[in-house]
Protein backbone atom coordinates (compact mmCIF):
# COMPACT_ATOMS: atom_id res chain seq x y z
CA UNK A 1 0.00 0.00 0.00
CA UNK A 2 1.36 3.39 -1.03
CA UNK A 3 0.09 6.21 1.23
CA UNK A 4 0.49 8.74 -1.60
CA UNK A 5 -1.86 6.84 -3.90
CA UNK A 6 -4.11 5.28 -1.24
CA UNK A 7 -5.36 8.41 0.53
CA UNK A 8 -6.49 11.96 0.03
CA UNK A 9 -6.06 14.36 2.96
CA UNK A 10 -7.40 17.88 3.28
CA UNK A 11 -7.35 20.31 6.21
CA UNK A 12 -9.07 23.63 6.69
CA UNK A 13 -9.27 26.02 9.62
CA UNK A 14 -12.91 27.04 9.95
CA UNK A 15 -13.68 30.21 11.85
CA UNK A 16 -16.49 28.62 13.82
CA UNK A 17 -16.75 26.75 17.12
CA UNK A 18 -16.47 22.98 17.02
CA UNK A 19 -20.16 22.56 17.97
CA UNK A 20 -21.23 24.59 14.95
CA UNK A 21 -18.94 22.72 12.56
CA UNK A 22 -20.21 19.44 13.99
CA UNK A 23 -23.82 20.45 13.31
CA UNK A 24 -23.16 21.00 9.61
CA UNK A 25 -21.27 17.69 9.38
CA UNK A 26 -23.40 15.33 11.42
CA UNK A 27 -26.84 16.76 10.64
CA UNK A 28 -27.69 15.04 7.35
CA UNK A 29 -29.90 17.86 6.06
CA UNK A 30 -27.25 20.53 6.70
CA UNK A 31 -24.54 18.26 5.27
CA UNK A 32 -26.56 17.81 2.12
CA UNK A 33 -26.94 21.55 1.67
CA UNK A 34 -23.22 22.24 1.43
CA UNK A 35 -22.21 18.87 -0.02
CA UNK A 36 -24.77 18.89 -2.85
CA UNK A 37 -27.14 16.05 -1.90
CA UNK A 38 -30.88 16.14 -1.19
CA UNK A 39 -31.03 14.70 2.35
CA UNK A 40 -34.21 16.26 3.68
CA UNK A 41 -35.66 14.12 6.45
CA UNK A 42 -32.55 11.89 6.58
CA UNK A 43 -30.25 11.13 9.50
CA UNK A 44 -26.72 9.82 9.85
CA UNK A 45 -26.74 6.73 12.08
CA UNK A 46 -23.68 4.51 12.56
CA UNK A 47 -24.18 1.16 10.84
CA UNK A 48 -26.95 2.44 8.55
CA UNK A 49 -27.06 3.46 4.90
CA UNK A 50 -27.97 7.02 3.96
CA UNK A 51 -29.07 7.85 0.43
CA UNK A 52 -30.06 10.99 -1.40
CA UNK A 53 -30.25 12.41 -4.89
CA UNK A 54 -27.13 14.35 -5.84
CA UNK A 55 -27.94 18.01 -6.57
CA UNK A 56 -24.54 19.03 -7.96
CA UNK A 57 -24.94 20.27 -11.57
CA UNK A 58 -24.18 17.54 -14.06
CA UNK A 59 -24.53 14.73 -11.52
CA UNK A 60 -28.25 15.04 -10.66
CA UNK A 61 -28.91 11.63 -12.25
CA UNK A 62 -26.90 9.93 -9.50
CA UNK A 63 -27.87 8.57 -6.11
CA UNK A 64 -25.45 9.36 -3.25
CA UNK A 65 -25.21 6.21 -1.14
CA UNK A 66 -23.04 5.91 1.98
CA UNK A 67 -22.70 3.51 4.87
CA UNK A 68 -22.21 5.57 8.02
CA UNK A 69 -19.42 4.08 10.15
CA UNK A 70 -18.77 6.41 13.07
CA UNK A 71 -20.62 9.30 14.66
CA UNK A 72 -18.62 10.46 17.69
CA UNK A 73 -20.12 13.82 18.66
CA UNK A 74 -17.88 16.78 17.92
CA UNK A 75 -14.91 14.48 17.16
CA UNK A 76 -15.30 12.07 14.24
CA UNK A 77 -17.83 11.41 11.51
CA UNK A 78 -17.07 8.77 8.90
CA UNK A 79 -18.71 6.82 6.12
CA UNK A 80 -17.89 4.38 3.34
CA UNK A 81 -18.78 4.89 -0.29
CA UNK A 82 -17.85 3.96 -3.83
CA UNK A 83 -15.56 6.76 -5.04
CA UNK A 84 -16.49 8.55 -8.23
CA UNK A 85 -19.26 6.06 -8.98
CA UNK A 86 -20.75 8.18 -11.78
CA UNK A 87 -21.71 5.76 -14.55
CA UNK A 88 -25.41 4.89 -14.03
CA UNK A 89 -25.11 1.68 -16.07
CA UNK A 90 -22.23 0.33 -13.92
CA UNK A 91 -22.94 -1.76 -10.81
CA UNK A 92 -20.35 -0.67 -8.26
CA UNK A 93 -21.82 -2.74 -5.44
CA UNK A 94 -19.24 -5.52 -5.73
CA UNK A 95 -16.28 -3.13 -5.59
CA UNK A 96 -14.48 -2.24 -2.36
CA UNK A 97 -15.36 1.13 -0.83
CA UNK A 98 -13.20 3.95 0.42
CA UNK A 99 -13.45 5.38 3.93
CA UNK A 100 -14.19 9.08 4.31
CA UNK A 101 -13.33 10.41 7.76
CA UNK A 102 -13.96 13.91 9.10
CA UNK A 103 -12.07 14.82 12.27
CA UNK A 104 -12.53 17.99 14.33
CA UNK A 105 -9.98 19.68 16.56
CA UNK A 106 -10.22 22.93 18.52
CA UNK A 107 -7.81 25.65 17.40
CA UNK A 108 -7.23 29.17 18.71
CA UNK A 109 -9.19 30.79 15.90
CA UNK A 110 -11.83 28.17 15.32
CA UNK A 111 -11.98 24.50 14.39
CA UNK A 112 -9.55 22.47 12.33
CA UNK A 113 -11.44 20.14 10.01
CA UNK A 114 -9.41 17.26 8.62
CA UNK A 115 -10.89 15.07 5.89
CA UNK A 116 -9.24 11.82 4.86
CA UNK A 117 -10.45 9.46 2.16
CA UNK A 118 -8.52 6.20 2.17
CA UNK A 119 -8.62 2.81 0.48
CA UNK A 120 -7.99 3.74 -3.15
CA UNK A 121 -5.38 0.97 -3.52
CA UNK A 122 -8.27 -1.52 -3.32
CA UNK A 123 -10.34 0.10 -6.07
CA UNK A 124 -10.13 -1.78 -9.41
CA UNK A 125 -7.10 -0.58 -11.32
CA UNK A 126 -9.18 0.32 -14.38
CA UNK A 127 -10.80 3.23 -12.52
CA UNK A 128 -8.52 3.81 -9.52
CA UNK A 129 -6.53 6.77 -10.89
CA UNK A 130 -9.59 8.61 -12.20
CA UNK A 131 -11.50 8.05 -8.95
CA UNK A 132 -8.52 9.33 -6.97
CA UNK A 133 -8.10 12.43 -9.16
CA UNK A 134 -11.78 13.31 -9.26
CA UNK A 135 -12.31 12.82 -5.52
CA UNK A 136 -9.16 14.82 -4.84
CA UNK A 137 -10.59 17.74 -6.82
CA UNK A 138 -13.95 17.18 -5.18
CA UNK A 139 -12.50 17.49 -1.67
CA UNK A 140 -10.85 20.78 -2.61
CA UNK A 141 -14.25 22.08 -3.63
CA UNK A 142 -16.06 20.63 -0.61
CA UNK A 143 -13.65 22.34 1.80
CA UNK A 144 -14.59 25.66 0.19
CA UNK A 145 -18.27 24.70 0.28
CA UNK A 146 -18.35 23.98 4.02
CA UNK A 147 -16.39 27.15 4.77
CA UNK A 148 -18.83 29.28 2.74
CA UNK A 149 -21.86 27.49 4.24
CA UNK A 150 -20.63 28.23 7.76
CA UNK A 151 -20.02 31.90 6.89
CA UNK A 152 -23.51 32.34 5.44
CA UNK A 153 -25.19 30.55 8.36
CA UNK A 154 -23.24 32.54 10.94
CA UNK A 155 -24.33 35.80 9.31
CA UNK A 156 -27.95 34.63 9.14
CA UNK A 157 -27.95 33.64 12.82
CA UNK A 158 -26.44 36.97 13.83
CA UNK A 159 -29.10 38.84 11.85
CA UNK A 160 -31.87 36.77 13.46
CA UNK A 161 -30.59 37.59 16.96
CA UNK A 162 -30.57 41.36 16.33
PDB file of C-alpha atoms in Angstrom:
ATOM      1  CA  UNK A   1       0.000   0.000   0.000  1.00  0.00           C
ATOM      2  CA  UNK A   2       1.362   3.390  -1.033  1.00  0.00           C
ATOM      3  CA  UNK A   3       0.089   6.209   1.228  1.00  0.00           C
ATOM      4  CA  UNK A   4       0.493   8.736  -1.597  1.00  0.00           C
ATOM      5  CA  UNK A   5      -1.861   6.839  -3.897  1.00  0.00           C
ATOM      6  CA  UNK A   6      -4.106   5.283  -1.243  1.00  0.00           C
ATOM      7  CA  UNK A   7      -5.357   8.406   0.533  1.00  0.00           C
ATOM      8  CA  UNK A   8      -6.486  11.964   0.034  1.00  0.00           C
ATOM      9  CA  UNK A   9      -6.063  14.358   2.963  1.00  0.00           C
ATOM     10  CA  UNK A  10      -7.398  17.880   3.282  1.00  0.00           C
ATOM     11  CA  UNK A  11      -7.354  20.308   6.206  1.00  0.00           C
ATOM     12  CA  UNK A  12      -9.072  23.634   6.687  1.00  0.00           C
ATOM     13  CA  UNK A  13      -9.273  26.020   9.621  1.00  0.00           C
ATOM     14  CA  UNK A  14     -12.905  27.038   9.951  1.00  0.00           C
ATOM     15  CA  UNK A  15     -13.677  30.214  11.853  1.00  0.00           C
ATOM     16  CA  UNK A  16     -16.493  28.618  13.825  1.00  0.00           C
ATOM     17  CA  UNK A  17     -16.751  26.754  17.118  1.00  0.00           C
ATOM     18  CA  UNK A  18     -16.474  22.985  17.020  1.00  0.00           C
ATOM     19  CA  UNK A  19     -20.157  22.556  17.971  1.00  0.00           C
ATOM     20  CA  UNK A  20     -21.231  24.594  14.946  1.00  0.00           C
ATOM     21  CA  UNK A  21     -18.938  22.719  12.556  1.00  0.00           C
ATOM     22  CA  UNK A  22     -20.211  19.437  13.994  1.00  0.00           C
ATOM     23  CA  UNK A  23     -23.820  20.447  13.312  1.00  0.00           C
ATOM     24  CA  UNK A  24     -23.158  20.996   9.611  1.00  0.00           C
ATOM     25  CA  UNK A  25     -21.266  17.689   9.379  1.00  0.00           C
ATOM     26  CA  UNK A  26     -23.405  15.326  11.423  1.00  0.00           C
ATOM     27  CA  UNK A  27     -26.838  16.759  10.639  1.00  0.00           C
ATOM     28  CA  UNK A  28     -27.690  15.041   7.350  1.00  0.00           C
ATOM     29  CA  UNK A  29     -29.895  17.861   6.061  1.00  0.00           C
ATOM     30  CA  UNK A  30     -27.250  20.534   6.703  1.00  0.00           C
ATOM     31  CA  UNK A  31     -24.537  18.257   5.274  1.00  0.00           C
ATOM     32  CA  UNK A  32     -26.556  17.805   2.116  1.00  0.00           C
ATOM     33  CA  UNK A  33     -26.942  21.554   1.669  1.00  0.00           C
ATOM     34  CA  UNK A  34     -23.218  22.245   1.433  1.00  0.00           C
ATOM     35  CA  UNK A  35     -22.209  18.874  -0.023  1.00  0.00           C
ATOM     36  CA  UNK A  36     -24.768  18.887  -2.849  1.00  0.00           C
ATOM     37  CA  UNK A  37     -27.139  16.051  -1.900  1.00  0.00           C
ATOM     38  CA  UNK A  38     -30.878  16.138  -1.187  1.00  0.00           C
ATOM     39  CA  UNK A  39     -31.029  14.699   2.346  1.00  0.00           C
ATOM     40  CA  UNK A  40     -34.213  16.264   3.677  1.00  0.00           C
ATOM     41  CA  UNK A  41     -35.658  14.120   6.451  1.00  0.00           C
ATOM     42  CA  UNK A  42     -32.548  11.890   6.576  1.00  0.00           C
ATOM     43  CA  UNK A  43     -30.246  11.129   9.505  1.00  0.00           C
ATOM     44  CA  UNK A  44     -26.719   9.819   9.853  1.00  0.00           C
ATOM     45  CA  UNK A  45     -26.744   6.732  12.079  1.00  0.00           C
ATOM     46  CA  UNK A  46     -23.683   4.507  12.556  1.00  0.00           C
ATOM     47  CA  UNK A  47     -24.181   1.162  10.842  1.00  0.00           C
ATOM     48  CA  UNK A  48     -26.947   2.436   8.546  1.00  0.00           C
ATOM     49  CA  UNK A  49     -27.063   3.463   4.901  1.00  0.00           C
ATOM     50  CA  UNK A  50     -27.974   7.019   3.955  1.00  0.00           C
ATOM     51  CA  UNK A  51     -29.073   7.849   0.428  1.00  0.00           C
ATOM     52  CA  UNK A  52     -30.063  10.990  -1.403  1.00  0.00           C
ATOM     53  CA  UNK A  53     -30.248  12.414  -4.892  1.00  0.00           C
ATOM     54  CA  UNK A  54     -27.133  14.352  -5.842  1.00  0.00           C
ATOM     55  CA  UNK A  55     -27.940  18.013  -6.569  1.00  0.00           C
ATOM     56  CA  UNK A  56     -24.538  19.032  -7.959  1.00  0.00           C
ATOM     57  CA  UNK A  57     -24.940  20.271 -11.570  1.00  0.00           C
ATOM     58  CA  UNK A  58     -24.181  17.538 -14.062  1.00  0.00           C
ATOM     59  CA  UNK A  59     -24.534  14.729 -11.516  1.00  0.00           C
ATOM     60  CA  UNK A  60     -28.251  15.043 -10.658  1.00  0.00           C
ATOM     61  CA  UNK A  61     -28.907  11.634 -12.254  1.00  0.00           C
ATOM     62  CA  UNK A  62     -26.900   9.926  -9.500  1.00  0.00           C
ATOM     63  CA  UNK A  63     -27.871   8.571  -6.110  1.00  0.00           C
ATOM     64  CA  UNK A  64     -25.450   9.363  -3.254  1.00  0.00           C
ATOM     65  CA  UNK A  65     -25.214   6.212  -1.139  1.00  0.00           C
ATOM     66  CA  UNK A  66     -23.040   5.914   1.975  1.00  0.00           C
ATOM     67  CA  UNK A  67     -22.696   3.508   4.874  1.00  0.00           C
ATOM     68  CA  UNK A  68     -22.208   5.569   8.019  1.00  0.00           C
ATOM     69  CA  UNK A  69     -19.418   4.079  10.149  1.00  0.00           C
ATOM     70  CA  UNK A  70     -18.771   6.413  13.075  1.00  0.00           C
ATOM     71  CA  UNK A  71     -20.617   9.299  14.656  1.00  0.00           C
ATOM     72  CA  UNK A  72     -18.616  10.461  17.687  1.00  0.00           C
ATOM     73  CA  UNK A  73     -20.122  13.822  18.661  1.00  0.00           C
ATOM     74  CA  UNK A  74     -17.883  16.776  17.922  1.00  0.00           C
ATOM     75  CA  UNK A  75     -14.914  14.481  17.156  1.00  0.00           C
ATOM     76  CA  UNK A  76     -15.305  12.066  14.243  1.00  0.00           C
ATOM     77  CA  UNK A  77     -17.832  11.413  11.509  1.00  0.00           C
ATOM     78  CA  UNK A  78     -17.065   8.767   8.896  1.00  0.00           C
ATOM     79  CA  UNK A  79     -18.715   6.822   6.120  1.00  0.00           C
ATOM     80  CA  UNK A  80     -17.890   4.384   3.337  1.00  0.00           C
ATOM     81  CA  UNK A  81     -18.783   4.889  -0.295  1.00  0.00           C
ATOM     82  CA  UNK A  82     -17.848   3.965  -3.831  1.00  0.00           C
ATOM     83  CA  UNK A  83     -15.556   6.758  -5.035  1.00  0.00           C
ATOM     84  CA  UNK A  84     -16.486   8.551  -8.229  1.00  0.00           C
ATOM     85  CA  UNK A  85     -19.264   6.065  -8.983  1.00  0.00           C
ATOM     86  CA  UNK A  86     -20.745   8.183 -11.775  1.00  0.00           C
ATOM     87  CA  UNK A  87     -21.706   5.763 -14.546  1.00  0.00           C
ATOM     88  CA  UNK A  88     -25.409   4.892 -14.035  1.00  0.00           C
ATOM     89  CA  UNK A  89     -25.110   1.682 -16.070  1.00  0.00           C
ATOM     90  CA  UNK A  90     -22.227   0.325 -13.922  1.00  0.00           C
ATOM     91  CA  UNK A  91     -22.944  -1.761 -10.813  1.00  0.00           C
ATOM     92  CA  UNK A  92     -20.347  -0.667  -8.263  1.00  0.00           C
ATOM     93  CA  UNK A  93     -21.823  -2.743  -5.438  1.00  0.00           C
ATOM     94  CA  UNK A  94     -19.238  -5.519  -5.730  1.00  0.00           C
ATOM     95  CA  UNK A  95     -16.281  -3.126  -5.586  1.00  0.00           C
ATOM     96  CA  UNK A  96     -14.484  -2.235  -2.359  1.00  0.00           C
ATOM     97  CA  UNK A  97     -15.355   1.125  -0.826  1.00  0.00           C
ATOM     98  CA  UNK A  98     -13.195   3.948   0.421  1.00  0.00           C
ATOM     99  CA  UNK A  99     -13.454   5.376   3.931  1.00  0.00           C
ATOM    100  CA  UNK A 100     -14.193   9.082   4.310  1.00  0.00           C
ATOM    101  CA  UNK A 101     -13.332  10.410   7.765  1.00  0.00           C
ATOM    102  CA  UNK A 102     -13.964  13.907   9.097  1.00  0.00           C
ATOM    103  CA  UNK A 103     -12.071  14.819  12.273  1.00  0.00           C
ATOM    104  CA  UNK A 104     -12.533  17.993  14.329  1.00  0.00           C
ATOM    105  CA  UNK A 105      -9.982  19.676  16.558  1.00  0.00           C
ATOM    106  CA  UNK A 106     -10.217  22.933  18.518  1.00  0.00           C
ATOM    107  CA  UNK A 107      -7.811  25.653  17.399  1.00  0.00           C
ATOM    108  CA  UNK A 108      -7.234  29.170  18.708  1.00  0.00           C
ATOM    109  CA  UNK A 109      -9.186  30.793  15.900  1.00  0.00           C
ATOM    110  CA  UNK A 110     -11.832  28.169  15.319  1.00  0.00           C
ATOM    111  CA  UNK A 111     -11.979  24.503  14.386  1.00  0.00           C
ATOM    112  CA  UNK A 112      -9.548  22.473  12.329  1.00  0.00           C
ATOM    113  CA  UNK A 113     -11.438  20.136  10.013  1.00  0.00           C
ATOM    114  CA  UNK A 114      -9.407  17.255   8.616  1.00  0.00           C
ATOM    115  CA  UNK A 115     -10.890  15.067   5.890  1.00  0.00           C
ATOM    116  CA  UNK A 116      -9.240  11.823   4.865  1.00  0.00           C
ATOM    117  CA  UNK A 117     -10.453   9.463   2.164  1.00  0.00           C
ATOM    118  CA  UNK A 118      -8.523   6.198   2.168  1.00  0.00           C
ATOM    119  CA  UNK A 119      -8.621   2.810   0.480  1.00  0.00           C
ATOM    120  CA  UNK A 120      -7.987   3.743  -3.151  1.00  0.00           C
ATOM    121  CA  UNK A 121      -5.385   0.975  -3.515  1.00  0.00           C
ATOM    122  CA  UNK A 122      -8.273  -1.516  -3.321  1.00  0.00           C
ATOM    123  CA  UNK A 123     -10.343   0.103  -6.070  1.00  0.00           C
ATOM    124  CA  UNK A 124     -10.133  -1.778  -9.409  1.00  0.00           C
ATOM    125  CA  UNK A 125      -7.105  -0.579 -11.316  1.00  0.00           C
ATOM    126  CA  UNK A 126      -9.176   0.319 -14.376  1.00  0.00           C
ATOM    127  CA  UNK A 127     -10.801   3.226 -12.517  1.00  0.00           C
ATOM    128  CA  UNK A 128      -8.519   3.813  -9.520  1.00  0.00           C
ATOM    129  CA  UNK A 129      -6.529   6.769 -10.885  1.00  0.00           C
ATOM    130  CA  UNK A 130      -9.587   8.610 -12.205  1.00  0.00           C
ATOM    131  CA  UNK A 131     -11.499   8.049  -8.948  1.00  0.00           C
ATOM    132  CA  UNK A 132      -8.517   9.333  -6.970  1.00  0.00           C
ATOM    133  CA  UNK A 133      -8.100  12.429  -9.160  1.00  0.00           C
ATOM    134  CA  UNK A 134     -11.782  13.310  -9.263  1.00  0.00           C
ATOM    135  CA  UNK A 135     -12.307  12.816  -5.523  1.00  0.00           C
ATOM    136  CA  UNK A 136      -9.155  14.822  -4.836  1.00  0.00           C
ATOM    137  CA  UNK A 137     -10.588  17.739  -6.825  1.00  0.00           C
ATOM    138  CA  UNK A 138     -13.945  17.183  -5.180  1.00  0.00           C
ATOM    139  CA  UNK A 139     -12.504  17.487  -1.671  1.00  0.00           C
ATOM    140  CA  UNK A 140     -10.855  20.783  -2.609  1.00  0.00           C
ATOM    141  CA  UNK A 141     -14.250  22.083  -3.634  1.00  0.00           C
ATOM    142  CA  UNK A 142     -16.056  20.628  -0.612  1.00  0.00           C
ATOM    143  CA  UNK A 143     -13.653  22.341   1.798  1.00  0.00           C
ATOM    144  CA  UNK A 144     -14.592  25.659   0.194  1.00  0.00           C
ATOM    145  CA  UNK A 145     -18.272  24.702   0.277  1.00  0.00           C
ATOM    146  CA  UNK A 146     -18.353  23.984   4.016  1.00  0.00           C
ATOM    147  CA  UNK A 147     -16.392  27.153   4.767  1.00  0.00           C
ATOM    148  CA  UNK A 148     -18.827  29.276   2.744  1.00  0.00           C
ATOM    149  CA  UNK A 149     -21.864  27.487   4.236  1.00  0.00           C
ATOM    150  CA  UNK A 150     -20.631  28.230   7.758  1.00  0.00           C
ATOM    151  CA  UNK A 151     -20.016  31.902   6.885  1.00  0.00           C
ATOM    152  CA  UNK A 152     -23.510  32.337   5.442  1.00  0.00           C
ATOM    153  CA  UNK A 153     -25.194  30.547   8.356  1.00  0.00           C
ATOM    154  CA  UNK A 154     -23.243  32.537  10.944  1.00  0.00           C
ATOM    155  CA  UNK A 155     -24.333  35.799   9.305  1.00  0.00           C
ATOM    156  CA  UNK A 156     -27.948  34.626   9.140  1.00  0.00           C
ATOM    157  CA  UNK A 157     -27.949  33.637  12.825  1.00  0.00           C
ATOM    158  CA  UNK A 158     -26.444  36.972  13.828  1.00  0.00           C
ATOM    159  CA  UNK A 159     -29.104  38.839  11.854  1.00  0.00           C
ATOM    160  CA  UNK A 160     -31.874  36.775  13.458  1.00  0.00           C
ATOM    161  CA  UNK A 161     -30.594  37.587  16.955  1.00  0.00           C
ATOM    162  CA  UNK A 162     -30.570  41.359  16.333  1.00  0.00           C
TER     163      UNK A 162
END
